[in-house]
Structure formats: structure tokens, C-alpha cells
Amino acid sequence: MNQIIQNKTLIETPRLIMREFTLDDLEAVFEFSSDDEVTRLTGDMGMVKTRDDARNVISNIWLAEYKKYGYGRYALVHKSDNGVIGFCGLKFVPEGNLKLTVGRPDIGYRMLKDYWGQGLGYEAAKAALEYGRNELDLSNIFGDAVVENTASNKILEKIGLKFDCQYEEGGFLLNRYC
């Protein structure tokens, strides 16, 4: 488990800290992004197979999004062990399958299996949604979850998003919440 990299805390919950990723998070990003069980229902399974792939995600996606949009997916740090266990945050989606997607922020989260089933996904997603609305002044935040991913569907509903529609993309049937 990687130790927390000293970086500005953006969001804090009772058990978690969210901050921007740095290249020092490479090992943690590789660990949670290359695990097929973790990524199986995310639409990007198999995209991170090497540490170079993980470095690319950090540099060319997350760091670039912070610079371009002022927000993105944040490193999810578990306070009890100071380890990066996944990500949570908002991602600007400039275009997509549905008209509703164009120019809107999407809430997303992912974490190592060892941390599943503890309410951390809900804790992180709720805090990230509040941060997006209250600190970043974002509206029209949405979330998508593969139909079979019952835990993610429950989280999106529990944080207050409402079911909007169901659609197919990339071989998955997804529920959209707004």
C-alpha cells in the first residue's frame, strides 16, 4: 500500500481524504486499475496492464483534467493506513452516447476490493457530489452504473441522484442517474 503523498486535501470525510493525484501515486493506480475484478463493470477493464499505462492515466487524463477543467478524479486515501485505495470525483464528459451527456460532469469512484462493503464508496461519492455542487458550483452532475453493478447503482441513488434512463454502450447496459 502506498503512503499518502503530501498534497493539498480537497475533500475530507470521517475515514477518507481526497486530493489530486501525482505521479508518486503510480503503484497504487496500477494496483487498483489493473485488477480485472475491480474494473470488470467499469467499461475500462484491461486498459491498464502496465505501469506505463498507469502513468499515462495519471499524466494524460487526471492531471490534464485538473488543469483544463479545475477538477477530476481524486486520489482516495484511507485515513487509517494513509494508503491510496482508489479514486473518487467528477469527470467532465464533453460528449457521449446520449445528448444529456454533452458538457456535463460525471461522478465516479473505484477502490481496491479489500475496501468494498464498508460504506466507503457512499461516503466518498456523497462528499464528492457535495464538493462539486457547493465548492465548484457544478450542476447537472450525473452518474452511470452498469446494471449488474448493484452496489454502484445503490450508491448513486443513496447520494440523491434519481434514475433517468437506461442505455447500452460498449457492450454494457447502463443506468443513468441525474
JSON list of C-alpha atoms in Angstrom, two decimals:
[
{"chain": "A", "resi": 1, "resn": "MET", "atom": "CA", "xyz": [0.00, 0.00, 0.00]},
{"chain": "A", "resi": 2, "resn": "ASN", "atom": "CA", "xyz": [1.42, 3.38, -0.96]},
{"chain": "A", "resi": 3, "resn": "GLN", "atom": "CA", "xyz": [1.76, 6.03, 1.69]},
{"chain": "A", "resi": 4, "resn": "ILE", "atom": "CA", "xyz": [-0.14, 9.28, 1.33]},
{"chain": "A", "resi": 5, "resn": "ILE", "atom": "CA", "xyz": [1.70, 11.82, -0.78]},
{"chain": "A", "resi": 6, "resn": "GLN", "atom": "CA", "xyz": [1.71, 15.21, 0.85]},
{"chain": "A", "resi": 7, "resn": "ASN", "atom": "CA", "xyz": [-0.65, 17.20, -1.29]},
{"chain": "A", "resi": 8, "resn": "LYS", "atom": "CA", "xyz": [-3.49, 19.58, -0.57]},
{"chain": "A", "resi": 9, "resn": "THR", "atom": "CA", "xyz": [-6.56, 17.87, 0.85]},
{"chain": "A", "resi": 10, "resn": "LEU", "atom": "CA", "xyz": [-9.60, 18.86, -1.19]},
{"chain": "A", "resi": 11, "resn": "ILE", "atom": "CA", "xyz": [-12.25, 16.74, 0.50]},
{"chain": "A", "resi": 12, "resn": "GLU", "atom": "CA", "xyz": [-12.23, 15.07, 3.89]},
{"chain": "A", "resi": 13, "resn": "THR", "atom": "CA", "xyz": [-14.72, 12.63, 5.37]},
{"chain": "A", "resi": 14, "resn": "PRO", "atom": "CA", "xyz": [-14.54, 10.71, 8.65]},
{"chain": "A", "resi": 15, "resn": "ARG", "atom": "CA", "xyz": [-12.50, 7.92, 7.05]},
{"chain": "A", "resi": 16, "resn": "LEU", "atom": "CA", "xyz": [-11.18, 9.35, 3.79]},
{"chain": "A", "resi": 17, "resn": "ILE", "atom": "CA", "xyz": [-9.13, 12.13, 2.25]},
{"chain": "A", "resi": 18, "resn": "MET", "atom": "CA", "xyz": [-9.44, 13.12, -1.40]},
{"chain": "A", "resi": 19, "resn": "ARG", "atom": "CA", "xyz": [-6.67, 15.01, -3.12]},
{"chain": "A", "resi": 20, "resn": "GLU", "atom": "CA", "xyz": [-5.25, 15.40, -6.61]},
{"chain": "A", "resi": 21, "resn": "PHE", "atom": "CA", "xyz": [-3.21, 12.50, -7.94]},
{"chain": "A", "resi": 22, "resn": "THR", "atom": "CA", "xyz": [0.52, 12.87, -8.51]},
{"chain": "A", "resi": 23, "resn": "LEU", "atom": "CA", "xyz": [2.96, 10.64, -10.35]},
{"chain": "A", "resi": 24, "resn": "ASP", "atom": "CA", "xyz": [4.07, 9.41, -6.93]},
{"chain": "A", "resi": 25, "resn": "ASP", "atom": "CA", "xyz": [0.76, 7.50, -6.82]},
{"chain": "A", "resi": 26, "resn": "LEU", "atom": "CA", "xyz": [1.83, 5.28, -9.71]},
{"chain": "A", "resi": 27, "resn": "GLU", "atom": "CA", "xyz": [1.96, 1.98, -7.78]},
{"chain": "A", "resi": 28, "resn": "ALA", "atom": "CA", "xyz": [-1.46, 2.50, -6.20]},
{"chain": "A", "resi": 29, "resn": "VAL", "atom": "CA", "xyz": [-3.04, 3.49, -9.52]},
{"chain": "A", "resi": 30, "resn": "PHE", "atom": "CA", "xyz": [-1.51, 0.43, -11.15]},
{"chain": "A", "resi": 31, "resn": "GLU", "atom": "CA", "xyz": [-2.82, -1.78, -8.36]},
{"chain": "A", "resi": 32, "resn": "PHE", "atom": "CA", "xyz": [-6.47, -0.68, -8.47]},
{"chain": "A", "resi": 33, "resn": "SER", "atom": "CA", "xyz": [-6.61, -0.10, -12.23]},
{"chain": "A", "resi": 34, "resn": "SER", "atom": "CA", "xyz": [-5.08, -3.40, -13.34]},
{"chain": "A", "resi": 35, "resn": "ASP", "atom": "CA", "xyz": [-7.28, -5.62, -11.17]},
{"chain": "A", "resi": 36, "resn": "ASP", "atom": "CA", "xyz": [-9.86, -7.17, -13.50]},
{"chain": "A", "resi": 37, "resn": "GLU", "atom": "CA", "xyz": [-12.30, -7.78, -10.66]},
{"chain": "A", "resi": 38, "resn": "VAL", "atom": "CA", "xyz": [-12.17, -4.10, -9.69]},
{"chain": "A", "resi": 39, "resn": "THR", "atom": "CA", "xyz": [-12.56, -2.85, -13.28]},
{"chain": "A", "resi": 40, "resn": "ARG", "atom": "CA", "xyz": [-14.85, -5.60, -14.59]},
{"chain": "A", "resi": 41, "resn": "LEU", "atom": "CA", "xyz": [-18.01, -3.46, -14.63]},
{"chain": "A", "resi": 42, "resn": "THR", "atom": "CA", "xyz": [-16.43, -0.09, -15.38]},
{"chain": "A", "resi": 43, "resn": "GLY", "atom": "CA", "xyz": [-16.04, -0.09, -19.15]},
{"chain": "A", "resi": 44, "resn": "ASP", "atom": "CA", "xyz": [-12.27, 0.27, -18.97]},
{"chain": "A", "resi": 45, "resn": "MET", "atom": "CA", "xyz": [-11.24, -3.22, -17.93]},
{"chain": "A", "resi": 46, "resn": "GLY", "atom": "CA", "xyz": [-7.85, -4.09, -19.38]},
{"chain": "A", "resi": 47, "resn": "MET", "atom": "CA", "xyz": [-6.89, -0.51, -20.20]},
{"chain": "A", "resi": 48, "resn": "VAL", "atom": "CA", "xyz": [-4.16, -0.51, -17.52]},
{"chain": "A", "resi": 49, "resn": "LYS", "atom": "CA", "xyz": [-1.89, -3.51, -17.96]},
{"chain": "A", "resi": 50, "resn": "THR", "atom": "CA", "xyz": [1.47, -1.92, -17.20]},
{"chain": "A", "resi": 51, "resn": "ARG", "atom": "CA", "xyz": [2.89, 0.80, -15.01]},
{"chain": "A", "resi": 52, "resn": "ASP", "atom": "CA", "xyz": [3.36, 2.90, -18.15]},
{"chain": "A", "resi": 53, "resn": "ASP", "atom": "CA", "xyz": [-0.41, 2.63, -18.72]},
{"chain": "A", "resi": 54, "resn": "ALA", "atom": "CA", "xyz": [-1.00, 3.80, -15.12]},
{"chain": "A", "resi": 55, "resn": "ARG", "atom": "CA", "xyz": [1.46, 6.68, -15.60]},
{"chain": "A", "resi": 56, "resn": "ASN", "atom": "CA", "xyz": [-0.43, 7.67, -18.76]},
{"chain": "A", "resi": 57, "resn": "VAL", "atom": "CA", "xyz": [-3.76, 7.75, -16.88]},
{"chain": "A", "resi": 58, "resn": "ILE", "atom": "CA", "xyz": [-2.27, 9.98, -14.19]},
{"chain": "A", "resi": 59, "resn": "SER", "atom": "CA", "xyz": [-0.43, 12.34, -16.56]},
{"chain": "A", "resi": 60, "resn": "ASN", "atom": "CA", "xyz": [-2.59, 12.49, -19.65]},
{"chain": "A", "resi": 61, "resn": "ILE", "atom": "CA", "xyz": [-6.02, 12.12, -18.11]},
{"chain": "A", "resi": 62, "resn": "TRP", "atom": "CA", "xyz": [-6.23, 13.14, -14.45]},
{"chain": "A", "resi": 63, "resn": "LEU", "atom": "CA", "xyz": [-3.52, 15.83, -14.31]},
{"chain": "A", "resi": 64, "resn": "ALA", "atom": "CA", "xyz": [-4.68, 17.17, -17.68]},
{"chain": "A", "resi": 65, "resn": "GLU", "atom": "CA", "xyz": [-8.30, 17.35, -16.46]},
{"chain": "A", "resi": 66, "resn": "TYR", "atom": "CA", "xyz": [-7.31, 19.24, -13.30]},
{"chain": "A", "resi": 67, "resn": "LYS", "atom": "CA", "xyz": [-5.57, 21.79, -15.50]},
{"chain": "A", "resi": 68, "resn": "LYS", "atom": "CA", "xyz": [-8.29, 22.03, -18.15]},
{"chain": "A", "resi": 69, "resn": "TYR", "atom": "CA", "xyz": [-11.47, 21.82, -16.05]},
{"chain": "A", "resi": 70, "resn": "GLY", "atom": "CA", "xyz": [-10.32, 22.54, -12.50]},
{"chain": "A", "resi": 71, "resn": "TYR", "atom": "CA", "xyz": [-11.45, 19.13, -11.23]},
{"chain": "A", "resi": 72, "resn": "GLY", "atom": "CA", "xyz": [-11.26, 15.43, -11.98]},
{"chain": "A", "resi": 73, "resn": "ARG", "atom": "CA", "xyz": [-10.96, 12.07, -10.30]},
{"chain": "A", "resi": 74, "resn": "TYR", "atom": "CA", "xyz": [-9.15, 12.41, -6.99]},
{"chain": "A", "resi": 75, "resn": "ALA", "atom": "CA", "xyz": [-6.91, 10.04, -5.09]},
{"chain": "A", "resi": 76, "resn": "LEU", "atom": "CA", "xyz": [-8.92, 8.31, -2.40]},
{"chain": "A", "resi": 77, "resn": "VAL", "atom": "CA", "xyz": [-6.77, 7.98, 0.71]},
{"chain": "A", "resi": 78, "resn": "HIS", "atom": "CA", "xyz": [-7.88, 5.79, 3.62]},
{"chain": "A", "resi": 79, "resn": "LYS", "atom": "CA", "xyz": [-7.02, 7.64, 6.82]},
{"chain": "A", "resi": 80, "resn": "SER", "atom": "CA", "xyz": [-6.33, 4.54, 8.92]},
{"chain": "A", "resi": 81, "resn": "ASP", "atom": "CA", "xyz": [-3.33, 3.48, 6.83]},
{"chain": "A", "resi": 82, "resn": "ASN", "atom": "CA", "xyz": [-2.65, 6.59, 4.69]},
{"chain": "A", "resi": 83, "resn": "GLY", "atom": "CA", "xyz": [-2.82, 4.43, 1.57]},
{"chain": "A", "resi": 84, "resn": "VAL", "atom": "CA", "xyz": [-4.30, 5.38, -1.78]},
{"chain": "A", "resi": 85, "resn": "ILE", "atom": "CA", "xyz": [-7.10, 2.84, -2.19]},
{"chain": "A", "resi": 86, "resn": "GLY", "atom": "CA", "xyz": [-8.79, 4.13, -5.33]},
{"chain": "A", "resi": 87, "resn": "PHE", "atom": "CA", "xyz": [-10.35, 7.25, -6.78]},
{"chain": "A", "resi": 88, "resn": "CYS", "atom": "CA", "xyz": [-13.48, 9.31, -6.49]},
{"chain": "A", "resi": 89, "resn": "GLY", "atom": "CA", "xyz": [-14.50, 12.54, -8.08]},
{"chain": "A", "resi": 90, "resn": "LEU", "atom": "CA", "xyz": [-16.03, 14.27, -11.04]},
{"chain": "A", "resi": 91, "resn": "LYS", "atom": "CA", "xyz": [-15.01, 13.94, -14.66]},
{"chain": "A", "resi": 92, "resn": "PHE", "atom": "CA", "xyz": [-16.11, 16.38, -17.33]},
{"chain": "A", "resi": 93, "resn": "VAL", "atom": "CA", "xyz": [-17.71, 14.46, -20.20]},
{"chain": "A", "resi": 94, "resn": "PRO", "atom": "CA", "xyz": [-17.58, 16.62, -23.33]},
{"chain": "A", "resi": 95, "resn": "GLU", "atom": "CA", "xyz": [-19.60, 14.22, -25.48]},
{"chain": "A", "resi": 96, "resn": "GLY", "atom": "CA", "xyz": [-21.25, 10.88, -25.29]},
{"chain": "A", "resi": 97, "resn": "ASN", "atom": "CA", "xyz": [-23.82, 8.42, -26.47]},
{"chain": "A", "resi": 98, "resn": "LEU", "atom": "CA", "xyz": [-26.74, 10.40, -25.10]},
{"chain": "A", "resi": 99, "resn": "LYS", "atom": "CA", "xyz": [-27.43, 14.08, -25.68]},
{"chain": "A", "resi": 100, "resn": "LEU", "atom": "CA", "xyz": [-27.71, 14.53, -21.92]},
{"chain": "A", "resi": 101, "resn": "THR", "atom": "CA", "xyz": [-24.03, 13.66, -21.54]},
{"chain": "A", "resi": 102, "resn": "VAL", "atom": "CA", "xyz": [-22.65, 16.54, -23.56]},
{"chain": "A", "resi": 103, "resn": "GLY", "atom": "CA", "xyz": [-20.81, 19.05, -21.40]},
{"chain": "A", "resi": 104, "resn": "ARG", "atom": "CA", "xyz": [-21.66, 17.54, -18.03]},
{"chain": "A", "resi": 105, "resn": "PRO", "atom": "CA", "xyz": [-19.70, 16.26, -15.03]},
{"chain": "A", "resi": 106, "resn": "ASP", "atom": "CA", "xyz": [-19.92, 12.54, -14.25]},
{"chain": "A", "resi": 107, "resn": "ILE", "atom": "CA", "xyz": [-19.38, 11.25, -10.72]},
{"chain": "A", "resi": 108, "resn": "GLY", "atom": "CA", "xyz": [-17.27, 8.13, -10.47]},
{"chain": "A", "resi": 109, "resn": "TYR", "atom": "CA", "xyz": [-15.43, 6.03, -7.92]},
{"chain": "A", "resi": 110, "resn": "ARG", "atom": "CA", "xyz": [-13.33, 2.90, -7.72]},
{"chain": "A", "resi": 111, "resn": "MET", "atom": "CA", "xyz": [-11.45, 1.21, -4.93]},
{"chain": "A", "resi": 112, "resn": "LEU", "atom": "CA", "xyz": [-9.50, -1.89, -4.09]},
{"chain": "A", "resi": 113, "resn": "LYS", "atom": "CA", "xyz": [-11.61, -4.96, -3.24]},
{"chain": "A", "resi": 114, "resn": "ASP", "atom": "CA", "xyz": [-10.31, -5.03, 0.34]},
{"chain": "A", "resi": 115, "resn": "TYR", "atom": "CA", "xyz": [-12.30, -1.84, 0.96]},
{"chain": "A", "resi": 116, "resn": "TRP", "atom": "CA", "xyz": [-15.59, -2.93, -0.60]},
{"chain": "A", "resi": 117, "resn": "GLY", "atom": "CA", "xyz": [-18.67, -3.38, 1.54]},
{"chain": "A", "resi": 118, "resn": "GLN", "atom": "CA", "xyz": [-17.65, -0.87, 4.21]},
{"chain": "A", "resi": 119, "resn": "GLY", "atom": "CA", "xyz": [-19.71, 2.12, 3.06]},
{"chain": "A", "resi": 120, "resn": "LEU", "atom": "CA", "xyz": [-16.62, 3.92, 1.76]},
{"chain": "A", "resi": 121, "resn": "GLY", "atom": "CA", "xyz": [-17.99, 4.25, -1.77]},
{"chain": "A", "resi": 122, "resn": "TYR", "atom": "CA", "xyz": [-21.07, 6.01, -0.44]},
{"chain": "A", "resi": 123, "resn": "GLU", "atom": "CA", "xyz": [-19.01, 8.18, 1.92]},
{"chain": "A", "resi": 124, "resn": "ALA", "atom": "CA", "xyz": [-16.69, 9.25, -0.89]},
{"chain": "A", "resi": 125, "resn": "ALA", "atom": "CA", "xyz": [-19.39, 9.76, -3.55]},
{"chain": "A", "resi": 126, "resn": "LYS", "atom": "CA", "xyz": [-21.60, 11.81, -1.24]},
{"chain": "A", "resi": 127, "resn": "ALA", "atom": "CA", "xyz": [-18.69, 14.07, -0.29]},
{"chain": "A", "resi": 128, "resn": "ALA", "atom": "CA", "xyz": [-17.54, 14.42, -3.92]},
{"chain": "A", "resi": 129, "resn": "LEU", "atom": "CA", "xyz": [-21.06, 15.32, -5.07]},
{"chain": "A", "resi": 130, "resn": "GLU", "atom": "CA", "xyz": [-21.38, 17.95, -2.33]},
{"chain": "A", "resi": 131, "resn": "TYR", "atom": "CA", "xyz": [-17.93, 19.32, -3.19]},
{"chain": "A", "resi": 132, "resn": "GLY", "atom": "CA", "xyz": [-18.86, 19.55, -6.85]},
{"chain": "A", "resi": 133, "resn": "ARG", "atom": "CA", "xyz": [-22.10, 21.35, -6.15]},
{"chain": "A", "resi": 134, "resn": "ASN", "atom": "CA", "xyz": [-21.00, 23.60, -3.28]},
{"chain": "A", "resi": 135, "resn": "GLU", "atom": "CA", "xyz": [-17.31, 24.32, -3.89]},
{"chain": "A", "resi": 136, "resn": "LEU", "atom": "CA", "xyz": [-17.06, 24.01, -7.67]},
{"chain": "A", "resi": 137, "resn": "ASP", "atom": "CA", "xyz": [-20.58, 25.33, -8.39]},
{"chain": "A", "resi": 138, "resn": "LEU", "atom": "CA", "xyz": [-21.30, 22.48, -10.81]},
{"chain": "A", "resi": 139, "resn": "SER", "atom": "CA", "xyz": [-24.80, 21.50, -11.80]},
{"chain": "A", "resi": 140, "resn": "ASN", "atom": "CA", "xyz": [-26.24, 18.71, -13.91]},
{"chain": "A", "resi": 141, "resn": "ILE", "atom": "CA", "xyz": [-23.95, 16.12, -12.31]},
{"chain": "A", "resi": 142, "resn": "PHE", "atom": "CA", "xyz": [-24.79, 12.62, -13.43]},
{"chain": "A", "resi": 143, "resn": "GLY", "atom": "CA", "xyz": [-23.60, 9.11, -12.74]},
{"chain": "A", "resi": 144, "resn": "ASP", "atom": "CA", "xyz": [-23.72, 5.93, -14.79]},
{"chain": "A", "resi": 145, "resn": "ALA", "atom": "CA", "xyz": [-23.56, 2.39, -13.45]},
{"chain": "A", "resi": 146, "resn": "VAL", "atom": "CA", "xyz": [-23.64, -0.95, -15.22]},
{"chain": "A", "resi": 147, "resn": "VAL", "atom": "CA", "xyz": [-26.97, -2.61, -14.42]},
{"chain": "A", "resi": 148, "resn": "GLU", "atom": "CA", "xyz": [-25.27, -5.64, -12.82]},
{"chain": "A", "resi": 149, "resn": "ASN", "atom": "CA", "xyz": [-23.23, -3.42, -10.51]},
{"chain": "A", "resi": 150, "resn": "THR", "atom": "CA", "xyz": [-25.89, -3.29, -7.82]},
{"chain": "A", "resi": 151, "resn": "ALA", "atom": "CA", "xyz": [-23.58, -1.64, -5.28]},
{"chain": "A", "resi": 152, "resn": "SER", "atom": "CA", "xyz": [-22.84, 1.33, -7.56]},
{"chain": "A", "resi": 153, "resn": "ASN", "atom": "CA", "xyz": [-26.50, 1.70, -8.51]},
{"chain": "A", "resi": 154, "resn": "LYS", "atom": "CA", "xyz": [-27.41, 1.82, -4.82]},
{"chain": "A", "resi": 155, "resn": "ILE", "atom": "CA", "xyz": [-24.70, 4.39, -4.10]},
{"chain": "A", "resi": 156, "resn": "LEU", "atom": "CA", "xyz": [-25.90, 6.72, -6.87]},
{"chain": "A", "resi": 157, "resn": "GLU", "atom": "CA", "xyz": [-29.46, 6.53, -5.55]},
{"chain": "A", "resi": 158, "resn": "LYS", "atom": "CA", "xyz": [-28.38, 6.92, -1.92]},
{"chain": "A", "resi": 159, "resn": "ILE", "atom": "CA", "xyz": [-26.42, 10.13, -2.65]},
{"chain": "A", "resi": 160, "resn": "GLY", "atom": "CA", "xyz": [-29.62, 11.61, -4.05]},
{"chain": "A", "resi": 161, "resn": "LEU", "atom": "CA", "xyz": [-29.35, 11.11, -7.80]},
{"chain": "A", "resi": 162, "resn": "LYS", "atom": "CA", "xyz": [-32.52, 9.88, -9.49]},
{"chain": "A", "resi": 163, "resn": "PHE", "atom": "CA", "xyz": [-32.82, 7.21, -12.15]},
{"chain": "A", "resi": 164, "resn": "ASP", "atom": "CA", "xyz": [-33.11, 8.89, -15.56]},
{"chain": "A", "resi": 165, "resn": "CYS", "atom": "CA", "xyz": [-32.74, 6.26, -18.25]},
{"chain": "A", "resi": 166, "resn": "GLN", "atom": "CA", "xyz": [-31.10, 3.04, -19.35]},
{"chain": "A", "resi": 167, "resn": "TYR", "atom": "CA", "xyz": [-28.85, 2.74, -22.39]},
{"chain": "A", "resi": 168, "resn": "GLU", "atom": "CA", "xyz": [-26.30, 0.46, -23.99]},
{"chain": "A", "resi": 169, "resn": "GLU", "atom": "CA", "xyz": [-22.70, 1.44, -24.58]},
{"chain": "A", "resi": 170, "resn": "GLY", "atom": "CA", "xyz": [-19.52, -0.55, -25.08]},
{"chain": "A", "resi": 171, "resn": "GLY", "atom": "CA", "xyz": [-21.34, -3.85, -24.66]},
{"chain": "A", "resi": 172, "resn": "PHE", "atom": "CA", "xyz": [-22.81, -2.83, -21.29]},
{"chain": "A", "resi": 173, "resn": "LEU", "atom": "CA", "xyz": [-26.35, -1.96, -20.27]},
{"chain": "A", "resi": 174, "resn": "LEU", "atom": "CA", "xyz": [-26.08, 1.13, -18.05]},
{"chain": "A", "resi": 175, "resn": "ASN", "atom": "CA", "xyz": [-28.38, 3.03, -15.75]},
{"chain": "A", "resi": 176, "resn": "ARG", "atom": "CA", "xyz": [-28.07, 6.80, -15.81]},
{"chain": "A", "resi": 177, "resn": "TYR", "atom": "CA", "xyz": [-28.79, 8.84, -12.69]},
{"chain": "A", "resi": 178, "resn": "CYS", "atom": "CA", "xyz": [-29.13, 12.64, -12.59]}
]
